[in-house]
Short mmCIF file of C-alpha atoms in Angstrom, two decimals:
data_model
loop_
_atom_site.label_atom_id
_atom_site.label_comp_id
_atom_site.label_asym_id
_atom_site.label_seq_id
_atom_site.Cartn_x
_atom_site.Cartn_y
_atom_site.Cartn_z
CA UNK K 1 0.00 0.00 0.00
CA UNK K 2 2.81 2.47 0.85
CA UNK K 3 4.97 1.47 -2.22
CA UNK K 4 2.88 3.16 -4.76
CA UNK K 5 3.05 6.29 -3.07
CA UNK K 6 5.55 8.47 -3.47
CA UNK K 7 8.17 10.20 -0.74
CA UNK K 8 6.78 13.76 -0.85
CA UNK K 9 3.02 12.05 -0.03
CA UNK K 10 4.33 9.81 2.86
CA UNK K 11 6.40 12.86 4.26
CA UNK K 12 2.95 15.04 4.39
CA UNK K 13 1.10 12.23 6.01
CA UNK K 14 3.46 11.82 8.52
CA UNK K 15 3.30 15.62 9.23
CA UNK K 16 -0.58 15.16 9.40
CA UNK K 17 -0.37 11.87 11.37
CA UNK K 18 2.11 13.94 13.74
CA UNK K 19 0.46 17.02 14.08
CA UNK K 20 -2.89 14.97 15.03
CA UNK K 21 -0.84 12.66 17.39
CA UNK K 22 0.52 16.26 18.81
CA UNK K 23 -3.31 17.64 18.92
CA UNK K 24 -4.07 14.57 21.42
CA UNK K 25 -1.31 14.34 23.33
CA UNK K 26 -1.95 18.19 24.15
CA UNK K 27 -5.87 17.78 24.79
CA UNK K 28 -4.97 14.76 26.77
CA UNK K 29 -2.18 15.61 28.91
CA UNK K 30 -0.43 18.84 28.39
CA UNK K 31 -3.30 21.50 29.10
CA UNK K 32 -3.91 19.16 32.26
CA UNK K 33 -1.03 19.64 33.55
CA UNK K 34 -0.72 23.28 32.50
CA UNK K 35 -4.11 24.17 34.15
CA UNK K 36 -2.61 22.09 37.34
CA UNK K 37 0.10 24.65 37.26
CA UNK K 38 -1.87 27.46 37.00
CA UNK K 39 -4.42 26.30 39.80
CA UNK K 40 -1.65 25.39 41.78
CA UNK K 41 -0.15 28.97 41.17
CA UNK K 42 -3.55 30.83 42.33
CA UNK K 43 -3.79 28.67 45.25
CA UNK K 44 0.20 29.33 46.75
CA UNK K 45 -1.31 33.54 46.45
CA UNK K 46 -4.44 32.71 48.49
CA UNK K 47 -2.69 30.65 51.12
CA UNK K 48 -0.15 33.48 50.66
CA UNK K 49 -2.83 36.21 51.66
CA UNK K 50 -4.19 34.37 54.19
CA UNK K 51 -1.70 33.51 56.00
CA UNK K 52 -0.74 37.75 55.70
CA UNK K 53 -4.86 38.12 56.66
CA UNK K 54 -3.78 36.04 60.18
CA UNK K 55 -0.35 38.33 60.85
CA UNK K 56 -2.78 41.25 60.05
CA UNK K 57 -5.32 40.18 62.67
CA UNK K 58 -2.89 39.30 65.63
CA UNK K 59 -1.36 42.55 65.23
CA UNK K 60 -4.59 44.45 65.34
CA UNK K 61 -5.63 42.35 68.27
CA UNK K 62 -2.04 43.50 69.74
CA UNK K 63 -2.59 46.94 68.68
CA UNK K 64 -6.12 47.42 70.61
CA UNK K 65 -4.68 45.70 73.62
CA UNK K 66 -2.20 48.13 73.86
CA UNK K 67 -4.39 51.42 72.99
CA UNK K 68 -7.35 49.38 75.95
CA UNK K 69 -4.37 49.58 78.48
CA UNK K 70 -3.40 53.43 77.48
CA UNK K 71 -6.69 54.87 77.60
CA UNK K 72 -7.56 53.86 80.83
CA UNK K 73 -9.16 50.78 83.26
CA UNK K 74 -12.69 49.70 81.90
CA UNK K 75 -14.92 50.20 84.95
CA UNK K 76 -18.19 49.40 85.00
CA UNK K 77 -19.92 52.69 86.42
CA UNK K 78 -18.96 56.08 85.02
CA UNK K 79 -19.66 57.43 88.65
CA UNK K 80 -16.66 55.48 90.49
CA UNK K 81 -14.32 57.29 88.00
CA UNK K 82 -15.51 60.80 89.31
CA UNK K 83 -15.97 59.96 93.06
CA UNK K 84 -11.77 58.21 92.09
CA UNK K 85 -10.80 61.67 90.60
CA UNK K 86 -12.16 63.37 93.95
CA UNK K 87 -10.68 60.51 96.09
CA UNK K 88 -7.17 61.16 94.34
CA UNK K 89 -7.59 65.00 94.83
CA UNK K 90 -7.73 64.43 98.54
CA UNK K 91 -4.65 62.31 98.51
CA UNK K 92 -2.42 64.47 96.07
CA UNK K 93 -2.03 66.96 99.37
CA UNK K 94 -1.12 69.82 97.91
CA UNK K 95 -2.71 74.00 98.32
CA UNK K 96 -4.54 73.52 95.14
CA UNK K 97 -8.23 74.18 95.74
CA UNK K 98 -10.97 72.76 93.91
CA UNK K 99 -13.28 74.88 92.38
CA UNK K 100 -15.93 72.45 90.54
CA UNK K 101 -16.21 68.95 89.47
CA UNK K 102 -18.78 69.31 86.08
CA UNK K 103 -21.44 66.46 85.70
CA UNK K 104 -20.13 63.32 83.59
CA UNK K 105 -20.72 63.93 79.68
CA UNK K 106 -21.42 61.25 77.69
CA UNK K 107 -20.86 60.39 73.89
CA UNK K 108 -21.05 57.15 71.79
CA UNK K 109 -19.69 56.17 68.46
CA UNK K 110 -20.87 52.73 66.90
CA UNK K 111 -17.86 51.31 69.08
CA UNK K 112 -17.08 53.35 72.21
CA UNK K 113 -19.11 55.02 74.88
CA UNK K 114 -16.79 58.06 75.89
CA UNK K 115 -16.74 59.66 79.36
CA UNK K 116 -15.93 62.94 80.26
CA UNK K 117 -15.02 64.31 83.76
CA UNK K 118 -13.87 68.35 83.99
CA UNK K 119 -12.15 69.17 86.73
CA UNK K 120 -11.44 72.60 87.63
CA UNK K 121 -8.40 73.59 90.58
CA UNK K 122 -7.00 77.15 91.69
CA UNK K 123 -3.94 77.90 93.14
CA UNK K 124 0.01 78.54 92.63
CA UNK K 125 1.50 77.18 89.60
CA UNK K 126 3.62 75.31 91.18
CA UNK K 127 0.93 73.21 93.10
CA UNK K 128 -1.30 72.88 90.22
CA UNK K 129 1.52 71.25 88.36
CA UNK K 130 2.06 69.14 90.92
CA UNK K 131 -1.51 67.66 90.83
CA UNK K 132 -1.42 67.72 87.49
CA UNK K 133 1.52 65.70 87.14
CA UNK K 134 0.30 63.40 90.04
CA UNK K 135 -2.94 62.73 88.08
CA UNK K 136 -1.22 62.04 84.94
CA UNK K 137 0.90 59.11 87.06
CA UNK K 138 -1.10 57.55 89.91
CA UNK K 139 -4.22 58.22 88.28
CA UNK K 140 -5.61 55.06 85.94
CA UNK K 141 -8.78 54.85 85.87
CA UNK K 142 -9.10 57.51 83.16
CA UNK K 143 -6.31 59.58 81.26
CA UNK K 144 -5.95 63.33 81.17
CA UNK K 145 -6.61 64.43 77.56
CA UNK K 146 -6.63 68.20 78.22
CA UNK K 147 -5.29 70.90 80.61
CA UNK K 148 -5.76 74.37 80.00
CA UNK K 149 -4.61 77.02 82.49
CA UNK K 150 -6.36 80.48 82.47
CA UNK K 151 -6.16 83.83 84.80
CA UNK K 152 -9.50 85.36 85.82
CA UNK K 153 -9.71 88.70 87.82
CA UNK K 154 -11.98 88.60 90.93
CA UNK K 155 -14.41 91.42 91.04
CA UNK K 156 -14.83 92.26 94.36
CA UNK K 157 -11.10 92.47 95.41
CA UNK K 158 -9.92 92.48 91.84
CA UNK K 159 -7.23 90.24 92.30
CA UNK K 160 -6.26 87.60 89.52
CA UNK K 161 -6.41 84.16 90.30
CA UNK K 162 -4.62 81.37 88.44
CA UNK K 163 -6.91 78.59 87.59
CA UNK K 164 -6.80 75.07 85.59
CA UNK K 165 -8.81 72.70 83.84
CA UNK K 166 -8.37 69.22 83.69
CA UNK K 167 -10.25 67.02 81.15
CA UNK K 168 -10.57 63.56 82.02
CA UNK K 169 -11.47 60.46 80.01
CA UNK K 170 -12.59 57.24 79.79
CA UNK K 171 -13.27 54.59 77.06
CA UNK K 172 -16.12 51.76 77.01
CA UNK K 173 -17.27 49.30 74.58
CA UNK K 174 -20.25 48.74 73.66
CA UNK K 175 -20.80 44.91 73.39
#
């Protein structure tokens, strides 16, 4: 069968039986294994972002461990941190005089209820520095996020008095 024909026609038949052997083998094994590849490819970038995704997490769980300990304790009742701030005052013995302890204010995010105390003290500037100071380091049951020191003139004996503001606090979630 193959005698009669002659090399030029078996050399194109072999390219045509080769090129359809080459057409199978690729359908058959080759784009298998090159979608395994690629599949295999995608799969080392997920595991690769998850595994970032975890790191991510424990740091942020790290982070707001660190900012719960810097804002201040987590008490339960608002009202223990001002009678604390009054309690402190009384310890701090210095000539500092307190002038007025403002009802708590109150304001919530989606996250956070937020407490403010404002405290306001007269006397030398040395003193008030002192409680200041004393605050900012014995006190933890809410941080000091403001001071502002201002002279007002008295007008009866028209004498100027040095006094200070102290802005207090406290953080607490809302489950």
């Amino acid at each position: 069968m193959f005698e009669n024909l002659s090399y030029k026609k078996k050399f194109f038949a072999l390219l045509a039986l080769m090129l359809v052997l080459g057409i199978t083998a690729y359908k058959r094994s080759f784009s298998m294994t090159l979608d395994a590849a690629q599949l295999l490819e995608e799969s080392k970038q997920k595991l690769e972002k998850v595994s970032n995704s975890q790191q991510r997490i424990t740091n942020l769980i790290a982070e707001v461990s660190y900012l719960d300990k810097l804002i201040g304790k987590e008490v339960a009742n608002p009202d223990i941190v001002q009678q604390e701030i009054l309690n402190t005052f009384t310890e701090i013995n210095t000539n500092t005089q307190l002038v007025k302890l403002e009802a708590i204010h109150k304001a919530s995010d989606e996250y956070f209820n937020i407490y403010t105390n404002r405290l306001i003290l007269t006397g030398n500037y040395g003193d008030l520095l002192k409680t200041t100071y004393n605050y900012e380091k014995a006190f933890d049951f809410s941080r000091v996020v403001s001071l502002q020191f201002y002279i007002e003139k008295e007008p009866r004996t028209r004498r100027k008095k040095l006094f200070e503001q102290i802005i207090f606090q406290n953080y607490e979630k809302i489950r």
